[in-house]
Amino acid sequence: MSLLADNDILKLFRQPGTKEEAFKALLKKYQEKLYWHIRRMVVSHEDANDLLQNISIKIWKSLDKFREDSQLYTWLYRIATNECLSFLEQQKKKNTLSVSDDAAGYSELVRAEEHFDGRKLEWKLQVAIQQLPEKQRVVFMLRYYEEMPYHQMSQVLETSEGALKASYHHAAKKIEDYLLNH
Amino acid sequence: MNEKENIREELKDIAPLLAQETCTTPFSVPHGYFEQLTERLTEKATKDSTDKVFIFRVQRWKKLAAAAVLAGIIVSSLYVYRQSTSPDINKNPEGWVKKEINAVSDEKLNSFVTLTNSFDSLRENSAETALHQQEVSSLTKDISDDEIQALLSEISQPDLPEAINE
């Protein structure tokens, strides 16, 4: 089945008779991308699944208000990213962990994953990513995995392109150091 | 140059090792997780938002009802409390007076006491004067007026009690 264009999804969503159909088309197009974005942020599948459900509810409720100032997928990533950051913040408060403990905690979650192999670069990369501060983590993931241009990242994170470039460079440098030393 | 090539070039400068190969995400998902995901998410989103609207309405209605009941309880309690703490003047006059006095300020009570004391001293003086007059009358009842006049003329005026002079 071919995927609908974003404009068509939005038109259908604004008509009461085809609202649900449009929502399904949107999910079909973006759900896997959003899932992996969330999963890389929170590591646990259960948490990612819960967050994806909450994000879907938010999208359903607020897609009517989407003004098309940005691309639809940028808007979706903004909702997902904010939800993930709120979740991580809540977890931090709940566990009363310091920033370093928190990073170590998420690295441990990666090591506890099924099929974890600490010798493989992709797993080492995941451990290294979890040791970054949250904002740098998001910036790195959006650039490295989603291949998102800076101007779109700027809309997702509401941060200037210059700041994002600096943040990405710091993150990549830290990861490179980790990979060289482990 | 597309974005993918841009990213690769950018990485070569700052993280050459990372730029050597593209890493995929190694996490796994439960078997068949994505197969019915659209339906599950749609059901959750449409059902959940309807439920939440309903819950919101019920909660709002409940809040108003609870507020009304609470206000009623407070008003009734105040009424009962006032009734129980206000003694009936016919059944319990002392209690009524006590309560009324409690409502009067100390300053007003002090001025009332001072005023009452001055009335009492006046009353006592009058009673004492009446007693003296009675005693004098009983002592002089068997003495004739002439004898009294004669006695008075013998005694100097300042030595007489004031009551007799009046």
Coordinates of C-alpha atoms in Angstrom, one line a residue:
Chain A
M1 CA 0.0 0.0 0.0
S2 CA 1.4 3.4 -1.0
L3 CA 1.9 6.0 1.7
L4 CA -0.2 9.2 1.5
A5 CA 1.5 12.6 1.2
D6 CA 1.4 14.7 4.3
N7 CA -0.9 17.3 2.7
D8 CA -3.4 14.6 1.9
I9 CA -3.3 13.2 5.4
L10 CA -4.0 16.6 6.8
K11 CA -6.9 17.3 4.5
L12 CA -8.4 13.9 5.3
F13 CA -7.9 14.5 9.0
R14 CA -9.8 17.8 8.9
Q15 CA -12.9 16.1 7.5
P16 CA -14.9 14.4 10.3
G17 CA -15.8 11.3 8.1
T18 CA -12.2 10.5 7.3
K19 CA -10.4 11.6 10.4
E20 CA -9.6 8.1 11.7
E21 CA -8.6 6.9 8.3
A22 CA -6.1 9.9 8.0
F23 CA -4.8 9.1 11.5
K24 CA -4.1 5.5 10.5
A25 CA -2.3 6.7 7.4
L26 CA -0.2 9.0 9.4
L27 CA 0.7 6.3 11.9
K28 CA 1.6 3.8 9.0
K29 CA 3.9 6.4 7.6
Y30 CA 5.7 7.5 10.8
Q31 CA 5.1 5.1 13.6
E32 CA 8.3 3.0 13.1
K33 CA 10.5 6.1 12.7
L34 CA 9.0 7.6 15.9
Y35 CA 9.3 4.3 17.8
W36 CA 13.0 4.0 17.0
H37 CA 13.6 7.7 17.9
I38 CA 11.9 7.1 21.2
R39 CA 13.5 3.7 21.8
R40 CA 17.0 5.1 21.3
M41 CA 16.2 7.8 23.8
V42 CA 14.7 5.6 26.6
V43 CA 16.3 2.2 25.7
S44 CA 13.6 0.0 27.2
H45 CA 11.0 -1.3 24.8
E46 CA 8.2 -1.1 27.4
D47 CA 8.9 2.5 28.1
A48 CA 9.1 3.3 24.3
N49 CA 5.8 1.5 23.7
D50 CA 4.1 3.5 26.5
L51 CA 5.5 6.7 25.2
L52 CA 4.5 6.0 21.7
Q53 CA 0.9 5.5 22.9
N54 CA 0.9 8.8 24.8
I55 CA 2.4 10.5 21.8
S56 CA -0.3 9.0 19.5
I57 CA -3.0 10.4 21.8
K58 CA -1.4 13.8 21.7
I59 CA -1.1 13.7 17.9
W60 CA -4.8 12.7 17.6
K61 CA -5.9 15.5 19.9
S62 CA -3.8 18.3 18.5
L63 CA -3.3 17.6 14.8
D64 CA -6.3 19.8 14.1
K65 CA -4.3 22.7 15.4
F66 CA -1.2 22.0 13.3
R67 CA -0.7 25.2 11.3
E68 CA 1.8 23.8 8.7
D69 CA 4.4 26.3 9.7
S70 CA 6.8 23.4 9.6
Q71 CA 6.8 20.0 8.0
L72 CA 4.5 17.4 9.5
Y73 CA 7.3 15.1 10.4
T74 CA 9.2 17.9 12.1
W75 CA 6.1 18.6 14.2
L76 CA 5.8 14.9 15.0
Y77 CA 9.4 14.7 16.1
R78 CA 9.0 17.7 18.3
I79 CA 6.1 16.1 20.1
A80 CA 8.0 12.8 20.5
T81 CA 11.2 14.5 21.6
N82 CA 9.5 16.7 24.2
E83 CA 7.6 13.6 25.5
C84 CA 10.8 11.7 25.8
L85 CA 12.7 14.5 27.6
S86 CA 9.8 14.9 30.0
F87 CA 9.9 11.2 30.7
L88 CA 13.6 11.2 31.3
E89 CA 13.3 14.2 33.6
Q90 CA 10.6 12.4 35.6
Q91 CA 12.7 9.2 35.8
K92 CA 15.6 11.3 37.1
K93 CA 13.4 12.9 39.8
K94 CA 11.9 9.5 40.7
N95 CA 15.2 7.8 41.1
T96 CA 16.9 11.0 42.5
L97 CA 19.9 10.1 40.5
S98 CA 22.7 12.6 39.7
V99 CA 23.4 13.3 36.1
S100 CA 26.4 10.9 36.1
D101 CA 24.4 8.1 37.8
D102 CA 21.6 8.7 35.4
A103 CA 23.9 8.3 32.4
A104 CA 25.5 5.2 33.9
G105 CA 22.0 3.8 34.6
Y106 CA 21.0 4.1 30.9
S107 CA 24.2 2.6 29.8
E108 CA 23.4 -0.3 32.0
L109 CA 20.0 -0.6 30.4
V110 CA 21.8 -1.0 27.1
R111 CA 24.1 -3.7 28.4
A112 CA 21.1 -5.5 29.8
E113 CA 19.4 -5.6 26.3
E114 CA 18.9 -9.0 24.7
H115 CA 21.7 -9.9 22.2
F116 CA 24.0 -7.2 23.7
D117 CA 27.5 -7.7 22.4
G118 CA 30.0 -5.2 23.9
R119 CA 32.6 -6.0 21.1
K120 CA 30.4 -4.7 18.3
L121 CA 30.6 -1.1 17.3
E122 CA 26.8 -0.5 17.2
W123 CA 26.5 -1.6 20.8
K124 CA 29.5 0.4 21.9
L125 CA 28.0 3.4 20.2
Q126 CA 24.7 2.9 22.1
V127 CA 26.5 2.7 25.4
A128 CA 28.5 5.9 24.5
I129 CA 25.3 7.8 23.4
Q130 CA 23.7 7.0 26.8
Q131 CA 26.5 8.7 28.6
L132 CA 25.9 12.0 26.9
P133 CA 23.7 14.7 28.5
E134 CA 20.1 14.4 27.3
K135 CA 20.0 17.4 24.9
Q136 CA 23.3 16.3 23.3
R137 CA 21.9 12.8 23.0
V138 CA 18.9 14.0 21.1
V139 CA 20.9 16.2 18.8
F140 CA 23.3 13.4 18.0
M141 CA 20.6 10.9 17.4
L142 CA 18.6 13.2 15.1
R143 CA 21.6 14.0 13.1
Y144 CA 23.3 10.6 13.0
Y145 CA 20.3 8.2 12.8
E146 CA 17.6 10.4 11.3
E147 CA 20.0 12.3 9.1
M148 CA 18.0 15.4 9.9
P149 CA 19.3 18.8 8.5
Y150 CA 20.2 21.4 11.1
H151 CA 17.4 23.8 10.0
Q152 CA 14.8 21.0 10.7
M153 CA 16.5 20.1 14.0
S154 CA 16.2 23.7 14.9
Q155 CA 12.4 23.5 14.5
V156 CA 12.2 20.3 16.5
L157 CA 14.3 21.5 19.4
E158 CA 13.6 25.2 19.1
T159 CA 17.4 25.9 19.3
S160 CA 19.6 27.9 16.9
E161 CA 21.4 26.1 14.2
G162 CA 24.7 27.3 15.5
A163 CA 24.1 25.9 18.9
L164 CA 23.0 22.6 17.4
K165 CA 26.2 22.3 15.3
A166 CA 28.3 23.0 18.4
S167 CA 26.3 20.5 20.4
Y168 CA 26.6 17.8 17.7
H169 CA 30.3 18.4 17.4
H170 CA 30.8 18.0 21.2
A171 CA 28.7 14.8 21.2
A172 CA 30.5 13.2 18.3
K173 CA 33.8 14.0 19.9
K174 CA 32.9 12.5 23.2
I175 CA 31.6 9.4 21.4
E176 CA 34.7 9.1 19.3
D177 CA 36.8 9.3 22.5
Y178 CA 34.7 6.6 24.2
L179 CA 35.0 4.3 21.1
L180 CA 38.8 4.8 21.0
N181 CA 39.2 3.9 24.7
H182 CA 36.8 1.0 25.0
Chain B
M1 CA 25.8 16.8 -2.0
N2 CA 22.9 15.3 -0.1
E3 CA 22.3 15.4 3.6
K4 CA 23.7 11.9 4.1
E5 CA 27.0 12.8 2.4
N6 CA 27.1 16.1 4.4
I7 CA 26.8 14.2 7.6
R8 CA 29.5 11.7 6.6
E9 CA 31.9 14.6 5.6
E10 CA 31.1 16.4 8.8
L11 CA 31.9 13.3 10.9
K12 CA 35.2 12.6 9.1
D13 CA 36.6 15.8 10.6
I14 CA 35.5 15.3 14.2
A15 CA 35.1 11.6 14.6
P16 CA 36.9 9.6 11.9
L17 CA 36.3 6.2 13.6
L18 CA 32.5 6.9 13.7
A19 CA 32.5 8.0 10.1
Q20 CA 34.0 4.7 8.8
E21 CA 30.8 2.8 8.9
T22 CA 27.1 3.6 9.4
C23 CA 25.8 2.0 12.5
T24 CA 22.3 0.7 12.8
T25 CA 20.3 0.5 16.0
P26 CA 21.0 -2.9 17.5
F27 CA 17.9 -3.1 19.8
S28 CA 15.3 -5.8 19.1
V29 CA 11.5 -5.6 19.4
P30 CA 9.1 -8.4 20.3
H31 CA 8.1 -10.6 17.4
G32 CA 5.3 -9.0 15.3
Y33 CA 5.3 -5.8 17.3
F34 CA 4.9 -3.5 14.3
E35 CA 2.2 -5.7 12.6
Q36 CA -0.9 -4.5 14.4
L37 CA 0.7 -1.3 15.9
T38 CA -1.4 1.1 13.8
E39 CA -4.6 -0.5 14.9
R40 CA -3.5 -0.6 18.6
L41 CA -2.4 3.0 18.6
T42 CA -5.5 4.2 16.7
E43 CA -7.8 2.4 19.1
K44 CA -5.9 3.7 22.1
A45 CA -5.8 7.3 20.9
T46 CA -9.5 7.5 19.8
K47 CA -10.8 5.6 22.8
D48 CA -8.6 7.3 25.3
S49 CA -9.4 10.9 24.2
T50 CA -13.2 10.1 24.4
D51 CA -12.7 8.6 27.8
K52 CA -10.8 11.5 29.0
V53 CA -13.4 14.0 27.8
F54 CA -16.0 11.9 29.7
I55 CA -13.9 11.7 32.8
F56 CA -13.3 15.4 32.7
R57 CA -17.0 16.1 32.5
V58 CA -17.8 13.7 35.3
Q59 CA -15.0 15.1 37.4
R60 CA -16.2 18.7 36.8
W61 CA -19.8 17.8 37.7
K62 CA -18.5 15.9 40.8
K63 CA -16.4 18.8 41.8
L64 CA -19.4 21.2 41.7
A65 CA -21.6 18.7 43.6
A66 CA -19.0 18.2 46.2
A67 CA -18.5 21.9 46.6
A68 CA -22.3 22.4 47.1
V69 CA -22.5 19.6 49.6
L70 CA -19.5 20.9 51.5
A71 CA -21.0 24.4 51.6
G72 CA -24.3 23.0 52.9
I73 CA -22.5 21.1 55.6
I74 CA -20.5 24.2 56.7
V75 CA -23.6 26.4 56.9
S76 CA -25.6 23.7 58.8
S77 CA -22.7 23.1 61.2
L78 CA -22.5 26.8 61.9
Y79 CA -26.2 27.1 62.6
V80 CA -26.2 24.1 64.9
Y81 CA -23.1 25.3 66.7
R82 CA -24.7 28.7 67.3
Q83 CA -27.9 27.1 68.5
S84 CA -26.0 24.9 70.9
T85 CA -23.8 27.6 72.3
S86 CA -26.6 30.2 72.7
P87 CA -28.5 29.4 75.9
D88 CA -32.3 30.0 76.1
I89 CA -33.0 33.0 78.3
N90 CA -36.1 31.3 79.8
K91 CA -34.4 27.9 80.4
N92 CA -31.0 29.0 81.4
P93 CA -30.9 32.7 82.3
E94 CA -27.5 32.4 84.0
G95 CA -26.0 30.9 81.0
W96 CA -27.6 33.5 78.8
V97 CA -26.2 36.3 81.0
K98 CA -22.8 34.7 81.1
K99 CA -22.7 34.5 77.3
E100 CA -23.9 38.1 76.9
I101 CA -21.3 39.3 79.3
N102 CA -18.6 37.4 77.4
A103 CA -19.6 39.3 74.4
V104 CA -18.9 42.7 76.2
S105 CA -15.4 44.0 76.2
D106 CA -13.3 44.3 79.4
E107 CA -13.1 48.0 79.1
K108 CA -16.9 48.4 79.1
L109 CA -17.1 46.0 82.0
N110 CA -14.6 47.9 84.0
S111 CA -16.4 51.2 83.5
F112 CA -19.7 49.5 84.5
V113 CA -18.1 48.1 87.7
T114 CA -16.7 51.6 88.6
L115 CA -20.1 53.2 88.1
T116 CA -21.8 50.5 90.1
N117 CA -19.3 50.9 93.0
S118 CA -20.0 54.6 93.2
F119 CA -23.8 53.9 93.4
D120 CA -23.2 51.3 96.1
S121 CA -21.2 53.8 98.3
L122 CA -24.0 56.4 97.9
R123 CA -26.6 53.7 98.9
E124 CA -24.5 52.7 101.9
N125 CA -24.2 56.3 103.1
S126 CA -27.9 56.8 102.9
A127 CA -28.6 53.6 104.8
E128 CA -26.2 54.6 107.6
T129 CA -27.9 58.0 107.9
A130 CA -31.3 56.4 108.2
L131 CA -30.0 54.1 110.9
H132 CA -28.7 57.1 112.9
Q133 CA -32.0 58.8 112.6
Q134 CA -33.9 55.7 113.8
E135 CA -31.6 55.4 116.9
V136 CA -31.9 59.0 117.8
S137 CA -35.7 58.8 117.5
S138 CA -35.9 55.7 119.7
L139 CA -33.7 57.3 122.4
T140 CA -35.5 60.6 122.4
K141 CA -39.1 59.2 122.2
D142 CA -39.6 59.4 126.0
I143 CA -38.0 62.8 126.4
S144 CA -40.1 65.9 126.0
D145 CA -39.2 68.6 123.5
D146 CA -38.5 71.1 126.3
E147 CA -35.9 68.8 127.9
I148 CA -34.3 68.3 124.5
Q149 CA -34.1 72.0 124.0
A150 CA -32.6 72.5 127.3
L151 CA -30.0 69.8 126.6
L152 CA -29.2 71.3 123.3
S153 CA -28.6 74.7 124.7
E154 CA -26.1 73.1 127.2
I155 CA -24.1 71.4 124.4
S156 CA -22.1 73.4 122.0
Q157 CA -23.3 73.1 118.4
P158 CA -20.1 71.6 116.7
D159 CA -20.2 68.5 119.0
L160 CA -23.6 67.5 117.7
P161 CA -23.8 64.7 115.2
E162 CA -24.6 66.0 111.7
A163 CA -27.7 63.9 111.5
I164 CA -29.4 65.8 114.3
N165 CA -28.5 69.1 112.9
E166 CA -30.1 68.2 109.6

